[in-house]
Amino acid sequence: MTNSTTEKLEFEIHSGGFSPSGTLILNIRSLLNEPGDLSVLKDIYCNFSSESDCLTVKPRIARNPKDGWRAYFETPEVIKCIHRVEIFKSNMISLNKELENFLKMIFPQNDSEFEMVFLRQINRYGSSQNKFFVSKQICLNFKGNLGFRASAAIVMGYKAVEIGDINLQQEALNQVDYYISRMPECEFHQHPRMSGEQNLVSLLCVRFHLALSLMNKDEFISSLYSVEQLKVGLKSYFTPAHTLSICFSILAILLKIQGKNDELQILASDVLILFKNSVADCYFTPVLFGELEVCHRNVILINEILQSKRPKKSDYTKWASPNLRVNGPVKERLLNNLIEINGI
């Protein structure tokens, strides 16, 4: 490696992130018309730092199936929780700034850092695989607010569904169940991610997604009925109403399939009461206030399900689609699972 400032850039580390198991993968491309001097790539190394250790790791370089190369850095076993990674490289290699900033603070060490790098979706870096790894680290090692740890389990669950790997989904389900058991310790808070009420509803919502993805009908049904039991006794209905109505809508589909019209009638009344309570409890925060629209929509939807006479398979998928919190091919897979496990 050299400190010369006259060297011409030959390569760019344009993206990267962790695999679910903790391998750091850097995607590299040539900035020249020719492949470039590959020996430059072999000089890259990383320092992996935890709370108490810092170890140097050399990469395995391989061709990227799409273009360029990939550098694989295996996390040392002694590093149980990666706090940061520092990349050392030749001046002939540039590093994507967003990736560099992520690697400087992979693991938030207090509540303020959590809010900075993980609280909002827009602040979470990288692919579903990377977000799964980071959220798992937070679930297992974060010492800050219990509600924040629970919200990491929620992210871990949705990312596992997106990835689709059975073992990762089961791992996420275990974390979700653990934090469901801890929510009685988490007091009510106006901040949705610090509130035990909101987190419990959200944990049960991701739980039904995991169960549906895993084709586990019993757990799918039990998750929905567990949510249904939360319809009374909440200290505030404002923020939970959004997610409660999502779960109620999927439960309404299930009741329709099972021909339980009396229960469905009660659920239709309950979701209207839920909406009225959420409006009564609301305060103006633009994003949260806007989410009342979802509950309003689901009041109409559940009544449409109730009034339908002979629904077709396409009706069930139409009703379920807006209330599955995934997109694209993943949503299509869950819709197909919903049809299959209910024998429609």
PDB file of N, CA and C in Angstrom, residues 51-112:
ATOM      1  N   GLU A  51     -16.593  -4.673  21.431  1.00  0.00           N
ATOM      2  CA  GLU A  51     -16.427  -3.850  22.627  1.00  0.00           C
ATOM      3  C   GLU A  51     -15.036  -4.013  23.228  1.00  0.00           C
ATOM      4  N   SER A  52     -14.452  -5.226  23.086  1.00  0.00           N
ATOM      5  CA  SER A  52     -13.189  -5.502  23.770  1.00  0.00           C
ATOM      6  C   SER A  52     -12.071  -5.993  22.860  1.00  0.00           C
ATOM      7  N   ASP A  53     -12.381  -6.302  21.608  1.00  0.00           N
ATOM      8  CA  ASP A  53     -11.373  -6.888  20.718  1.00  0.00           C
ATOM      9  C   ASP A  53     -11.314  -6.139  19.401  1.00  0.00           C
ATOM     10  N   CYS A  54     -10.151  -6.223  18.750  1.00  0.00           N
ATOM     11  CA  CYS A  54      -9.973  -5.701  17.392  1.00  0.00           C
ATOM     12  C   CYS A  54      -9.057  -6.659  16.650  1.00  0.00           C
ATOM     13  N   LEU A  55      -9.555  -7.265  15.602  1.00  0.00           N
ATOM     14  CA  LEU A  55      -8.795  -8.263  14.866  1.00  0.00           C
ATOM     15  C   LEU A  55      -8.756  -7.911  13.388  1.00  0.00           C
ATOM     16  N   THR A  56      -7.623  -8.217  12.763  1.00  0.00           N
ATOM     17  CA  THR A  56      -7.421  -7.952  11.337  1.00  0.00           C
ATOM     18  C   THR A  56      -7.818  -9.169  10.520  1.00  0.00           C
ATOM     19  N   VAL A  57      -8.541  -8.935   9.419  1.00  0.00           N
ATOM     20  CA  VAL A  57      -9.015 -10.019   8.562  1.00  0.00           C
ATOM     21  C   VAL A  57      -8.635  -9.715   7.122  1.00  0.00           C
ATOM     22  N   LYS A  58      -8.056 -10.704   6.457  1.00  0.00           N
ATOM     23  CA  LYS A  58      -7.750 -10.609   5.030  1.00  0.00           C
ATOM     24  C   LYS A  58      -8.900 -11.240   4.235  1.00  0.00           C
ATOM     25  N   PRO A  59      -9.120 -10.781   3.007  1.00  0.00           N
ATOM     26  CA  PRO A  59     -10.286 -11.272   2.258  1.00  0.00           C
ATOM     27  C   PRO A  59      -9.999 -12.485   1.384  1.00  0.00           C
ATOM     28  N   ARG A  60     -11.079 -13.103   0.971  1.00  0.00           N
ATOM     29  CA  ARG A  60     -11.056 -14.034  -0.163  1.00  0.00           C
ATOM     30  C   ARG A  60     -11.675 -13.293  -1.337  1.00  0.00           C
ATOM     31  N   ILE A  61     -10.940 -13.168  -2.437  1.00  0.00           N
ATOM     32  CA  ILE A  61     -11.409 -12.436  -3.613  1.00  0.00           C
ATOM     33  C   ILE A  61     -11.987 -13.417  -4.627  1.00  0.00           C
ATOM     34  N   ALA A  62     -13.164 -13.109  -5.144  1.00  0.00           N
ATOM     35  CA  ALA A  62     -13.795 -13.969  -6.158  1.00  0.00           C
ATOM     36  C   ALA A  62     -14.505 -13.100  -7.181  1.00  0.00           C
ATOM     37  N   ARG A  63     -14.709 -13.653  -8.352  1.00  0.00           N
ATOM     38  CA  ARG A  63     -15.463 -12.933  -9.378  1.00  0.00           C
ATOM     39  C   ARG A  63     -16.902 -12.756  -8.944  1.00  0.00           C
ATOM     40  N   ASN A  64     -17.439 -11.560  -9.185  1.00  0.00           N
ATOM     41  CA  ASN A  64     -18.847 -11.292  -8.967  1.00  0.00           C
ATOM     42  C   ASN A  64     -19.628 -11.850 -10.157  1.00  0.00           C
ATOM     43  N   PRO A  65     -20.686 -12.640  -9.924  1.00  0.00           N
ATOM     44  CA  PRO A  65     -21.452 -13.198 -11.046  1.00  0.00           C
ATOM     45  C   PRO A  65     -21.966 -12.137 -12.019  1.00  0.00           C
ATOM     46  N   LYS A  66     -22.214 -10.916 -11.532  1.00  0.00           N
ATOM     47  CA  LYS A  66     -22.752  -9.864 -12.401  1.00  0.00           C
ATOM     48  C   LYS A  66     -21.645  -9.082 -13.072  1.00  0.00           C
ATOM     49  N   ASP A  67     -20.802  -8.457 -12.286  1.00  0.00           N
ATOM     50  CA  ASP A  67     -19.670  -7.726 -12.847  1.00  0.00           C
ATOM     51  C   ASP A  67     -18.654  -7.487 -11.741  1.00  0.00           C
ATOM     52  N   GLY A  68     -17.400  -7.433 -12.105  1.00  0.00           N
ATOM     53  CA  GLY A  68     -16.357  -7.111 -11.152  1.00  0.00           C
ATOM     54  C   GLY A  68     -16.013  -8.250 -10.213  1.00  0.00           C
ATOM     55  N   TRP A  69     -15.739  -7.896  -8.942  1.00  0.00           N
ATOM     56  CA  TRP A  69     -15.249  -8.857  -7.966  1.00  0.00           C
ATOM     57  C   TRP A  69     -15.962  -8.667  -6.641  1.00  0.00           C
ATOM     58  N   ARG A  70     -15.807  -9.676  -5.805  1.00  0.00           N
ATOM     59  CA  ARG A  70     -16.292  -9.597  -4.441  1.00  0.00           C
ATOM     60  C   ARG A  70     -15.162  -9.959  -3.489  1.00  0.00           C
ATOM     61  N   ALA A  71     -15.092  -9.223  -2.386  1.00  0.00           N
ATOM     62  CA  ALA A  71     -14.150  -9.537  -1.315  1.00  0.00           C
ATOM     63  C   ALA A  71     -14.946 -10.037  -0.115  1.00  0.00           C
ATOM     64  N   TYR A  72     -14.612 -11.239   0.359  1.00  0.00           N
ATOM     65  CA  TYR A  72     -15.323 -11.868   1.470  1.00  0.00           C
ATOM     66  C   TYR A  72     -14.439 -11.837   2.716  1.00  0.00           C
ATOM     67  N   PHE A  73     -14.970 -11.268   3.802  1.00  0.00           N
ATOM     68  CA  PHE A  73     -14.252 -11.198   5.065  1.00  0.00           C
ATOM     69  C   PHE A  73     -15.046 -11.979   6.117  1.00  0.00           C
ATOM     70  N   GLU A  74     -14.496 -13.081   6.585  1.00  0.00           N
ATOM     71  CA  GLU A  74     -15.180 -13.889   7.586  1.00  0.00           C
ATOM     72  C   GLU A  74     -14.965 -13.283   8.972  1.00  0.00           C
ATOM     73  N   THR A  75     -16.040 -13.078   9.707  1.00  0.00           N
ATOM     74  CA  THR A  75     -15.937 -12.510  11.044  1.00  0.00           C
ATOM     75  C   THR A  75     -15.216 -13.480  11.981  1.00  0.00           C
ATOM     76  N   PRO A  76     -14.168 -13.051  12.667  1.00  0.00           N
ATOM     77  CA  PRO A  76     -13.481 -13.940  13.617  1.00  0.00           C
ATOM     78  C   PRO A  76     -14.434 -14.421  14.705  1.00  0.00           C
ATOM     79  N   GLU A  77     -14.306 -15.672  15.100  1.00  0.00           N
ATOM     80  CA  GLU A  77     -15.220 -16.253  16.081  1.00  0.00           C
ATOM     81  C   GLU A  77     -15.196 -15.514  17.412  1.00  0.00           C
ATOM     82  N   VAL A  78     -14.047 -14.942  17.760  1.00  0.00           N
ATOM     83  CA  VAL A  78     -13.926 -14.239  19.043  1.00  0.00           C
ATOM     84  C   VAL A  78     -14.773 -12.962  19.066  1.00  0.00           C
ATOM     85  N   ILE A  79     -15.085 -12.416  17.878  1.00  0.00           N
ATOM     86  CA  ILE A  79     -15.907 -11.204  17.782  1.00  0.00           C
ATOM     87  C   ILE A  79     -17.378 -11.613  17.835  1.00  0.00           C
ATOM     88  N   LYS A  80     -17.999 -11.481  18.999  1.00  0.00           N
ATOM     89  CA  LYS A  80     -19.386 -11.909  19.168  1.00  0.00           C
ATOM     90  C   LYS A  80     -20.380 -10.852  18.694  1.00  0.00           C
ATOM     91  N   CYS A  81     -19.971  -9.603  18.725  1.00  0.00           N
ATOM     92  CA  CYS A  81     -20.833  -8.508  18.270  1.00  0.00           C
ATOM     93  C   CYS A  81     -19.955  -7.461  17.604  1.00  0.00           C
ATOM     94  N   ILE A  82     -20.145  -7.255  16.306  1.00  0.00           N
ATOM     95  CA  ILE A  82     -19.302  -6.334  15.552  1.00  0.00           C
ATOM     96  C   ILE A  82     -19.799  -4.905  15.775  1.00  0.00           C
ATOM     97  N   HIS A  83     -18.952  -4.076  16.350  1.00  0.00           N
ATOM     98  CA  HIS A  83     -19.319  -2.676  16.558  1.00  0.00           C
ATOM     99  C   HIS A  83     -18.989  -1.832  15.332  1.00  0.00           C
ATOM    100  N   ARG A  84     -17.847  -2.105  14.721  1.00  0.00           N
ATOM    101  CA  ARG A  84     -17.432  -1.326  13.553  1.00  0.00           C
ATOM    102  C   ARG A  84     -16.389  -2.112  12.764  1.00  0.00           C
ATOM    103  N   VAL A  85     -16.233  -1.720  11.506  1.00  0.00           N
ATOM    104  CA  VAL A  85     -15.215  -2.301  10.633  1.00  0.00           C
ATOM    105  C   VAL A  85     -14.489  -1.161   9.934  1.00  0.00           C
ATOM    106  N   GLU A  86     -13.172  -1.215   9.958  1.00  0.00           N
ATOM    107  CA  GLU A  86     -12.367  -0.228   9.252  1.00  0.00           C
ATOM    108  C   GLU A  86     -11.684  -0.912   8.072  1.00  0.00           C
ATOM    109  N   ILE A  87     -11.850  -0.339   6.878  1.00  0.00           N
ATOM    110  CA  ILE A  87     -11.260  -0.914   5.666  1.00  0.00           C
ATOM    111  C   ILE A  87      -9.942  -0.204   5.358  1.00  0.00           C
ATOM    112  N   PHE A  88      -8.891  -0.985   5.154  1.00  0.00           N
ATOM    113  CA  PHE A  88      -7.596  -0.461   4.733  1.00  0.00           C
ATOM    114  C   PHE A  88      -7.354  -0.902   3.291  1.00  0.00           C
ATOM    115  N   LYS A  89      -6.989   0.042   2.443  1.00  0.00           N
ATOM    116  CA  LYS A  89      -6.909  -0.230   1.015  1.00  0.00           C
ATOM    117  C   LYS A  89      -5.896   0.694   0.354  1.00  0.00           C
ATOM    118  N   SER A  90      -5.571   0.361  -0.884  1.00  0.00           N
ATOM    119  CA  SER A  90      -4.708   1.210  -1.703  1.00  0.00           C
ATOM    120  C   SER A  90      -5.435   2.482  -2.093  1.00  0.00           C
ATOM    121  N   ASN A  91      -4.683   3.533  -2.355  1.00  0.00           N
ATOM    122  CA  ASN A  91      -5.273   4.775  -2.861  1.00  0.00           C
ATOM    123  C   ASN A  91      -5.855   4.610  -4.255  1.00  0.00           C
ATOM    124  N   MET A  92      -5.592   3.475  -4.893  1.00  0.00           N
ATOM    125  CA  MET A  92      -6.156   3.201  -6.212  1.00  0.00           C
ATOM    126  C   MET A  92      -7.571   2.632  -6.123  1.00  0.00           C
ATOM    127  N   ILE A  93      -8.086   2.497  -4.886  1.00  0.00           N
ATOM    128  CA  ILE A  93      -9.435   1.967  -4.660  1.00  0.00           C
ATOM    129  C   ILE A  93     -10.255   3.010  -3.921  1.00  0.00           C
ATOM    130  N   SER A  94     -11.402   3.375  -4.466  1.00  0.00           N
ATOM    131  CA  SER A  94     -12.304   4.292  -3.774  1.00  0.00           C
ATOM    132  C   SER A  94     -13.346   3.491  -2.993  1.00  0.00           C
ATOM    133  N   LEU A  95     -13.921   4.115  -1.971  1.00  0.00           N
ATOM    134  CA  LEU A  95     -14.894   3.453  -1.101  1.00  0.00           C
ATOM    135  C   LEU A  95     -16.169   4.273  -1.038  1.00  0.00           C
ATOM    136  N   ASN A  96     -17.293   3.618  -1.320  1.00  0.00           N
ATOM    137  CA  ASN A  96     -18.596   4.269  -1.245  1.00  0.00           C
ATOM    138  C   ASN A  96     -18.804   4.879   0.138  1.00  0.00           C
ATOM    139  N   LYS A  97     -19.181   6.156   0.178  1.00  0.00           N
ATOM    140  CA  LYS A  97     -19.275   6.885   1.436  1.00  0.00           C
ATOM    141  C   LYS A  97     -20.380   6.340   2.328  1.00  0.00           C
ATOM    142  N   GLU A  98     -21.510   5.974   1.751  1.00  0.00           N
ATOM    143  CA  GLU A  98     -22.622   5.442   2.551  1.00  0.00           C
ATOM    144  C   GLU A  98     -22.214   4.146   3.238  1.00  0.00           C
ATOM    145  N   LEU A  99     -21.498   3.282   2.492  1.00  0.00           N
ATOM    146  CA  LEU A  99     -21.005   2.035   3.072  1.00  0.00           C
ATOM    147  C   LEU A  99     -19.994   2.325   4.178  1.00  0.00           C
ATOM    148  N   GLU A 100     -19.099   3.253   3.925  1.00  0.00           N
ATOM    149  CA  GLU A 100     -18.089   3.611   4.923  1.00  0.00           C
ATOM    150  C   GLU A 100     -18.734   4.103   6.207  1.00  0.00           C
ATOM    151  N   ASN A 101     -19.749   4.953   6.086  1.00  0.00           N
ATOM    152  CA  ASN A 101     -20.446   5.468   7.272  1.00  0.00           C
ATOM    153  C   ASN A 101     -21.155   4.362   8.031  1.00  0.00           C
ATOM    154  N   PHE A 102     -21.760   3.414   7.307  1.00  0.00           N
ATOM    155  CA  PHE A 102     -22.418   2.279   7.964  1.00  0.00           C
ATOM    156  C   PHE A 102     -21.405   1.469   8.768  1.00  0.00           C
ATOM    157  N   LEU A 103     -20.250   1.194   8.182  1.00  0.00           N
ATOM    158  CA  LEU A 103     -19.253   0.362   8.845  1.00  0.00           C
ATOM    159  C   LEU A 103     -18.671   1.029  10.080  1.00  0.00           C
ATOM    160  N   LYS A 104     -18.759   2.348  10.161  1.00  0.00           N
ATOM    161  CA  LYS A 104     -18.257   3.057  11.336  1.00  0.00           C
ATOM    162  C   LYS A 104     -19.149   2.855  12.552  1.00  0.00           C
ATOM    163  N   MET A 105     -20.418   2.571  12.327  1.00  0.00           N
ATOM    164  CA  MET A 105     -21.355   2.352  13.439  1.00  0.00           C
ATOM    165  C   MET A 105     -22.351   1.263  13.062  1.00  0.00           C
ATOM    166  N   ILE A 106     -21.869   0.035  13.035  1.00  0.00           N
ATOM    167  CA  ILE A 106     -22.727  -1.106  12.700  1.00  0.00           C
ATOM    168  C   ILE A 106     -23.690  -1.386  13.845  1.00  0.00           C
ATOM    169  N   PHE A 107     -23.160  -1.308  15.050  1.00  0.00           N
ATOM    170  CA  PHE A 107     -23.930  -1.670  16.240  1.00  0.00           C
ATOM    171  C   PHE A 107     -24.129  -0.446  17.127  1.00  0.00           C
ATOM    172  N   PRO A 108     -25.345   0.036  17.294  1.00  0.00           N
ATOM    173  CA  PRO A 108     -25.585   1.178  18.192  1.00  0.00           C
ATOM    174  C   PRO A 108     -25.360   0.764  19.641  1.00  0.00           C
ATOM    175  N   GLN A 109     -24.636   1.592  20.385  1.00  0.00           N
ATOM    176  CA  GLN A 109     -24.273   1.218  21.751  1.00  0.00           C
ATOM    177  C   GLN A 109     -25.136   1.903  22.812  1.00  0.00           C
ATOM    178  N   ASN A 110     -26.032   2.795  22.389  1.00  0.00           N
ATOM    179  CA  ASN A 110     -26.940   3.436  23.336  1.00  0.00           C
ATOM    180  C   ASN A 110     -28.198   3.853  22.585  1.00  0.00           C
ATOM    181  N   ASP A 111     -29.179   4.351  23.305  1.00  0.00           N
ATOM    182  CA  ASP A 111     -30.467   4.690  22.701  1.00  0.00           C
ATOM    183  C   ASP A 111     -30.341   5.778  21.638  1.00  0.00           C
ATOM    184  N   SER A 112     -29.468   6.752  21.872  1.00  0.00           N
ATOM    185  CA  SER A 112     -29.302   7.836  20.901  1.00  0.00           C
ATOM    186  C   SER A 112     -28.746   7.315  19.587  1.00  0.00           C
TER     187      SER A 112
END
